[in-house]
């Protein structure tokens, strides 16, 4: 089955921060997990380059929008391998092929009778590139997200007849209860729709950095239409000489945060309906990474630089921390001190030590060869047993519960640690009458380690890969406990998570 997963495309008005890395890592975990399941995955991320956020930032810096876009887009592109993201494509909305495809789709929307000319008057946030309704305003007509004063706008625009899609959208939500997850976000989107939809501006005059409307080139497309369409346009040109649209559309999952819920859960499906294109299967809405009480954001000046964090702890530790510390879907505070704590207690101690000890014991007691034995029911069975973990993780990831799936794996890591303490292989090794028992214990440990490591692979691909090599495991699929026979050669390795210099 094909599985097409996307992240938001990020504004190039500034450099990437950890909040952007977060969405791309979330999508990467799912992409990797789906590849493990043998799905035909296409994973894309990229940059949103047109419109006012970029034009204004370029003006402030005294460069052209294209110069700023080139520079910052490269930073986002470079970020992806740094965070161990395995994206298959990186789209830029300044790509000529994207622009041409956007014009083609929007022309269809026009020809289908879903646009008209009118006058817009209201509040506008240039940082969100969003027209705000009265109910969305912060105190004193400010932007509730960026905490900046809003501008009163009056201009001649083309409009998209969003209001005419109200009934279609309500039906979509009814027929597909899982269209937006988690549920509370679905309810929020549905409430917004039910409250009554207003038509939205589709174009703006007096802006030059953007995609001209094909039927009225004096107007530039409102950046959100250009941006949302990235999910669709990319498939037509991501692979030279090949059109992937039939293979991957409709998208399986859009990953995004709550700040852009309305665009994705309301405007996007309506736009696709207007163009006669199938709507995506599902979207997952996550919360914000907070620093202290506030959303991490460039305009609030409280961002962490992902490049610096990775320099210090490594990409895998960052990935692990973010999905362990912040319950995916909720807002959650992060702090550099928290990285250190989890790095030491969980990655280095719980997991790293389990790996080192297990490999060392198989090396010492069985000459580095995994013994042939039955898995011990002591580790296999029960609520936290290794036997059920793969199915549990699959099921949780099907529901896009990234933190709960990681928790399910971690409970097994801890269970294996308890098992070492209880079974005391070092005592068994001293007693010749216990050879068979020791085989069973070592087999269960190394098999358990193999299973948790394969399940952790989407979360911490680099270290899990190193460990799987040491375990003599070439496969990267979703494992089944007890399915690998004895006989594999394993090797000791240096600590997976060495002490951090402070
Ligand atoms: N360009 C638009 C999105 C267009 S998608 C068709 C945009 N860009 S953005 O650069 O502002 O990125 C917003 C997205 O980045 C959020 O929806 C979220 O996915 C991610 N995040 C940015 N800051 C974040 C946090 N502090 N916490 C979590 N995610 C954050 O909006």
Short mmCIF file of C-alpha atoms in Angstrom, two decimals, residues 184-478:
data_model
loop_
_atom_site.label_atom_id
_atom_site.label_comp_id
_atom_site.label_asym_id
_atom_site.label_seq_id
_atom_site.Cartn_x
_atom_site.Cartn_y
_atom_site.Cartn_z
CA UNK A 184 -10.65 17.28 20.35
CA UNK A 185 -9.08 18.95 17.32
CA UNK A 186 -11.65 17.38 15.05
CA UNK A 187 -14.37 18.82 17.25
CA UNK A 188 -12.71 22.21 17.15
CA UNK A 189 -12.57 22.18 13.35
CA UNK A 190 -16.14 20.94 13.08
CA UNK A 191 -17.37 23.63 15.48
CA UNK A 192 -15.64 26.23 13.33
CA UNK A 193 -17.38 24.89 10.24
CA UNK A 194 -20.80 24.69 11.91
CA UNK A 195 -20.53 28.23 13.15
CA UNK A 196 -20.87 29.31 9.50
CA UNK A 197 -18.15 29.75 6.92
CA UNK A 198 -17.26 33.02 5.26
CA UNK A 199 -15.65 33.31 1.87
CA UNK A 200 -11.90 33.92 1.98
CA UNK A 201 -9.53 36.13 0.03
CA UNK A 202 -7.80 34.25 -2.70
CA UNK A 203 -5.51 36.93 -4.00
CA UNK A 204 -3.90 40.16 -3.02
CA UNK A 205 -2.97 43.24 -5.03
CA UNK A 206 0.23 45.23 -4.35
CA UNK A 207 2.37 42.21 -3.68
CA UNK A 208 4.94 40.98 -6.13
CA UNK A 209 6.53 37.97 -4.42
CA UNK A 210 4.12 35.17 -5.24
CA UNK A 211 2.21 33.26 -7.88
CA UNK A 212 0.23 35.47 -10.29
CA UNK A 213 -3.41 34.51 -10.82
CA UNK A 214 -3.55 32.97 -14.28
CA UNK A 215 -6.80 34.78 -15.13
CA UNK A 216 -5.78 38.13 -13.59
CA UNK A 217 -1.99 38.38 -13.49
CA UNK A 218 -2.14 41.79 -11.77
CA UNK A 219 -3.04 39.89 -8.59
CA UNK A 220 -0.86 37.49 -6.70
CA UNK A 221 -2.28 34.40 -5.09
CA UNK A 222 -2.81 34.60 -1.36
CA UNK A 223 0.13 32.61 -0.04
CA UNK A 224 -1.94 29.96 1.74
CA UNK A 225 -3.46 28.66 -1.50
CA UNK A 226 -0.03 28.40 -3.07
CA UNK A 227 1.31 26.75 0.10
CA UNK A 228 -1.43 24.17 0.71
CA UNK A 229 -1.18 22.99 -2.85
CA UNK A 230 2.44 21.92 -2.25
CA UNK A 231 1.10 18.61 -0.94
CA UNK A 232 -0.37 17.89 -4.34
CA UNK A 233 1.93 19.63 -6.85
CA UNK A 234 5.11 17.91 -5.65
CA UNK A 235 3.97 14.50 -6.82
CA UNK A 236 3.92 15.68 -10.42
CA UNK A 237 7.61 16.60 -10.47
CA UNK A 238 9.45 15.14 -7.45
CA UNK A 239 10.86 12.36 -9.65
CA UNK A 240 12.17 13.46 -12.99
CA UNK A 241 10.29 11.96 -15.90
CA UNK A 242 7.71 10.37 -13.62
CA UNK A 243 4.35 11.52 -12.29
CA UNK A 244 3.72 10.05 -8.83
CA UNK A 245 0.24 11.50 -8.40
CA UNK A 246 -1.71 8.33 -9.17
CA UNK A 247 0.62 6.32 -6.96
CA UNK A 248 0.49 8.50 -3.84
CA UNK A 249 -2.57 10.76 -3.97
CA UNK A 250 -4.67 11.16 -1.80
CA UNK A 251 -2.11 11.83 0.93
CA UNK A 252 -2.29 9.40 3.83
CA UNK A 253 -1.40 11.84 6.58
CA UNK A 254 -0.62 15.52 6.99
CA UNK A 255 1.32 16.34 10.19
CA UNK A 256 0.90 19.88 11.53
CA UNK A 257 0.43 21.93 14.68
CA UNK A 258 -2.74 23.54 15.94
CA UNK A 259 -1.79 27.04 14.70
CA UNK A 260 -2.64 26.05 11.13
CA UNK A 261 -5.61 23.79 11.85
CA UNK A 262 -8.17 26.01 10.12
CA UNK A 263 -6.21 26.12 6.88
CA UNK A 264 -5.76 22.37 6.73
CA UNK A 265 -8.99 21.10 8.21
CA UNK A 266 -11.37 23.59 6.59
CA UNK A 267 -9.94 25.52 3.64
CA UNK A 268 -7.78 22.72 2.23
CA UNK A 269 -10.48 20.08 1.76
CA UNK A 270 -12.83 22.72 0.36
CA UNK A 271 -10.19 23.88 -2.11
CA UNK A 272 -9.62 20.32 -3.28
CA UNK A 273 -13.36 19.75 -3.69
CA UNK A 274 -13.54 22.95 -5.72
CA UNK A 275 -10.78 21.67 -7.99
CA UNK A 276 -12.32 18.19 -8.25
CA UNK A 277 -9.41 16.50 -6.47
CA UNK A 278 -9.77 13.85 -3.78
CA UNK A 279 -9.24 15.07 -0.21
CA UNK A 280 -6.44 13.64 1.98
CA UNK A 281 -7.20 10.64 4.14
CA UNK A 282 -6.21 12.11 7.46
CA UNK A 283 -4.35 14.82 9.34
CA UNK A 284 -2.85 14.81 12.81
CA UNK A 285 -2.67 18.01 14.82
CA UNK A 286 0.03 18.31 17.44
CA UNK A 287 0.60 20.90 20.15
CA UNK A 288 3.32 23.45 20.69
CA UNK A 289 6.74 23.05 22.20
CA UNK A 290 6.87 25.66 24.91
CA UNK A 291 9.81 27.36 26.54
CA UNK A 292 8.58 28.15 30.01
CA UNK A 293 4.94 29.07 29.47
CA UNK A 294 5.15 30.35 25.93
CA UNK A 295 5.18 28.86 22.47
CA UNK A 296 8.68 28.60 21.14
CA UNK A 297 8.68 31.08 18.30
CA UNK A 298 11.03 33.42 16.57
CA UNK A 299 8.86 36.46 17.23
CA UNK A 300 8.75 35.76 20.97
CA UNK A 301 12.53 35.34 20.94
CA UNK A 302 12.62 32.10 22.92
CA UNK A 303 13.81 29.57 20.39
CA UNK A 304 16.28 26.72 20.77
CA UNK A 305 18.60 26.17 17.83
CA UNK A 306 18.28 22.52 16.78
CA UNK A 307 21.77 22.55 15.29
CA UNK A 308 23.23 23.42 18.69
CA UNK A 309 21.19 20.83 20.57
CA UNK A 310 22.26 18.13 18.11
CA UNK A 311 25.87 19.19 18.35
CA UNK A 312 25.74 18.47 22.06
CA UNK A 313 23.46 15.46 22.44
CA UNK A 314 23.12 13.98 18.97
CA UNK A 315 20.02 13.81 16.81
CA UNK A 316 18.66 10.60 18.30
CA UNK A 317 18.74 11.91 21.84
CA UNK A 318 16.85 14.98 20.67
CA UNK A 319 14.26 12.87 18.86
CA UNK A 320 13.81 10.64 21.86
CA UNK A 321 13.53 13.51 24.30
CA UNK A 322 10.90 15.40 22.31
CA UNK A 323 8.52 12.47 22.02
CA UNK A 324 9.07 11.21 25.54
CA UNK A 325 8.86 14.55 27.30
CA UNK A 326 5.96 16.14 25.46
CA UNK A 327 2.83 14.06 25.05
CA UNK A 328 2.27 14.17 21.30
CA UNK A 329 -0.90 16.15 20.62
CA UNK A 330 -0.57 18.31 23.74
CA UNK A 331 1.52 21.40 24.39
CA UNK A 332 4.58 20.73 26.50
CA UNK A 333 7.50 22.61 27.98
CA UNK A 334 11.01 21.62 27.13
CA UNK A 335 14.28 22.72 28.69
CA UNK A 336 17.95 21.97 28.10
CA UNK A 337 18.23 20.53 31.63
CA UNK A 338 15.49 18.07 30.76
CA UNK A 339 17.51 16.75 27.82
CA UNK A 340 20.36 15.96 30.12
CA UNK A 341 18.18 14.16 32.65
CA UNK A 342 16.50 11.88 30.16
CA UNK A 343 19.71 11.32 28.28
CA UNK A 344 21.39 9.98 31.39
CA UNK A 345 18.59 8.11 33.14
CA UNK A 346 16.76 6.69 30.16
CA UNK A 347 19.02 6.51 27.15
CA UNK A 348 22.36 5.88 28.82
CA UNK A 349 21.15 3.90 31.85
CA UNK A 350 17.92 2.11 30.96
CA UNK A 351 18.66 1.36 27.34
CA UNK A 352 22.42 1.81 26.81
CA UNK A 353 23.32 -0.29 29.83
CA UNK A 354 20.85 -3.00 28.95
CA UNK A 355 22.48 -3.25 25.54
CA UNK A 356 26.06 -3.25 26.86
CA UNK A 357 25.35 -5.79 29.58
CA UNK A 358 23.44 -8.13 27.34
CA UNK A 359 26.08 -8.07 24.61
CA UNK A 360 28.85 -8.49 27.17
CA UNK A 361 27.21 -11.52 28.77
CA UNK A 362 26.60 -13.29 25.47
CA UNK A 363 30.20 -12.53 24.59
CA UNK A 364 31.56 -13.80 27.90
CA UNK A 365 29.33 -16.81 28.55
CA UNK A 366 28.55 -17.97 25.01
CA UNK A 367 31.46 -16.70 22.98
CA UNK A 368 29.37 -14.11 21.19
CA UNK A 369 26.86 -16.58 19.72
CA UNK A 370 23.16 -16.29 20.53
CA UNK A 371 22.18 -19.61 22.17
CA UNK A 372 19.37 -21.72 20.80
CA UNK A 373 16.59 -21.81 23.37
CA UNK A 374 12.94 -21.11 24.01
CA UNK A 375 11.92 -17.61 25.06
CA UNK A 376 11.29 -17.41 28.78
CA UNK A 377 7.57 -16.89 29.56
CA UNK A 378 8.85 -14.60 32.35
CA UNK A 379 9.69 -11.95 29.70
CA UNK A 380 7.25 -12.93 26.99
CA UNK A 381 3.96 -12.90 28.86
CA UNK A 382 1.77 -10.55 30.87
CA UNK A 383 0.72 -6.96 30.31
CA UNK A 384 4.23 -5.68 29.82
CA UNK A 385 5.41 -8.83 28.07
CA UNK A 386 7.64 -8.71 25.03
CA UNK A 387 5.21 -10.91 23.12
CA UNK A 388 2.57 -8.22 22.77
CA UNK A 389 4.71 -5.15 22.21
CA UNK A 390 4.90 -5.09 18.42
CA UNK A 391 1.13 -5.33 17.99
CA UNK A 392 0.61 -2.66 20.63
CA UNK A 393 3.05 -0.28 18.94
CA UNK A 394 1.46 -0.83 15.54
CA UNK A 395 -1.96 -0.14 16.90
CA UNK A 396 -0.83 3.01 18.71
CA UNK A 397 1.01 4.33 15.68
CA UNK A 398 -2.05 3.64 13.54
CA UNK A 399 -3.75 6.11 15.85
CA UNK A 400 -0.72 8.45 15.58
CA UNK A 401 -0.05 8.12 19.31
CA UNK A 402 3.69 8.71 19.10
CA UNK A 403 4.31 9.21 22.79
CA UNK A 404 2.18 6.30 23.92
CA UNK A 405 3.89 3.96 21.47
CA UNK A 406 7.28 5.04 22.80
CA UNK A 407 6.02 4.50 26.31
CA UNK A 408 4.88 0.97 25.43
CA UNK A 409 8.40 0.22 24.16
CA UNK A 410 10.04 1.77 27.18
CA UNK A 411 8.00 -0.35 29.57
CA UNK A 412 9.60 -3.37 27.88
CA UNK A 413 13.09 -1.88 28.17
CA UNK A 414 12.49 -1.59 31.91
CA UNK A 415 11.01 -5.04 32.05
CA UNK A 416 14.15 -6.48 30.47
CA UNK A 417 16.27 -4.65 33.03
CA UNK A 418 14.22 -6.14 35.85
CA UNK A 419 14.59 -9.55 34.26
CA UNK A 420 18.40 -9.29 34.26
CA UNK A 421 18.33 -8.45 37.96
CA UNK A 422 15.95 -11.28 38.81
CA UNK A 423 17.48 -13.99 36.63
CA UNK A 424 21.08 -13.15 37.66
CA UNK A 425 22.90 -14.71 34.69
CA UNK A 426 26.25 -14.12 36.43
CA UNK A 427 25.22 -16.59 39.14
CA UNK A 428 23.86 -19.10 36.63
CA UNK A 429 27.20 -18.98 34.80
CA UNK A 430 28.96 -20.26 37.90
CA UNK A 431 26.78 -23.35 38.11
CA UNK A 432 27.22 -26.06 35.46
CA UNK A 433 23.81 -27.52 36.29
CA UNK A 434 22.24 -24.30 35.04
CA UNK A 435 23.57 -24.31 31.46
CA UNK A 436 20.18 -24.72 29.90
CA UNK A 437 18.63 -22.09 32.11
CA UNK A 438 21.43 -19.67 31.22
CA UNK A 439 20.83 -20.34 27.51
CA UNK A 440 17.18 -19.51 28.01
CA UNK A 441 17.92 -16.32 29.92
CA UNK A 442 20.52 -15.07 27.45
CA UNK A 443 18.33 -15.92 24.47
CA UNK A 444 15.37 -14.09 26.02
CA UNK A 445 17.48 -11.05 26.78
CA UNK A 446 19.07 -10.74 23.40
CA UNK A 447 15.79 -11.46 21.64
CA UNK A 448 14.03 -8.89 23.82
CA UNK A 449 16.77 -6.39 23.07
CA UNK A 450 16.42 -7.07 19.34
CA UNK A 451 12.66 -6.50 19.52
CA UNK A 452 12.79 -3.23 21.46
CA UNK A 453 15.62 -1.95 19.27
CA UNK A 454 13.70 -2.63 16.07
CA UNK A 455 10.69 -0.87 17.53
CA UNK A 456 12.87 2.03 18.62
CA UNK A 457 14.42 2.24 15.17
CA UNK A 458 11.91 4.84 13.86
CA UNK A 459 12.57 7.00 16.93
CA UNK A 460 16.35 6.70 17.20
CA UNK A 461 17.44 5.38 13.80
CA UNK A 462 21.15 6.06 14.08
CA UNK A 463 21.84 4.37 17.43
CA UNK A 464 19.28 1.64 16.86
CA UNK A 465 21.01 0.91 13.55
CA UNK A 466 24.39 0.61 15.25
CA UNK A 467 22.97 -1.72 17.86
CA UNK A 468 21.10 -3.87 15.34
CA UNK A 469 24.36 -4.32 13.44
CA UNK A 470 26.01 -5.46 16.68
CA UNK A 471 23.11 -7.86 17.21
CA UNK A 472 23.72 -9.36 13.79
CA UNK A 473 20.24 -8.26 12.65
CA UNK A 474 20.06 -7.23 8.99
CA UNK A 475 16.30 -6.89 8.78
CA UNK A 476 14.60 -3.66 9.78
CA UNK A 477 10.97 -4.83 9.77
CA UNK A 478 8.47 -4.89 12.64
#
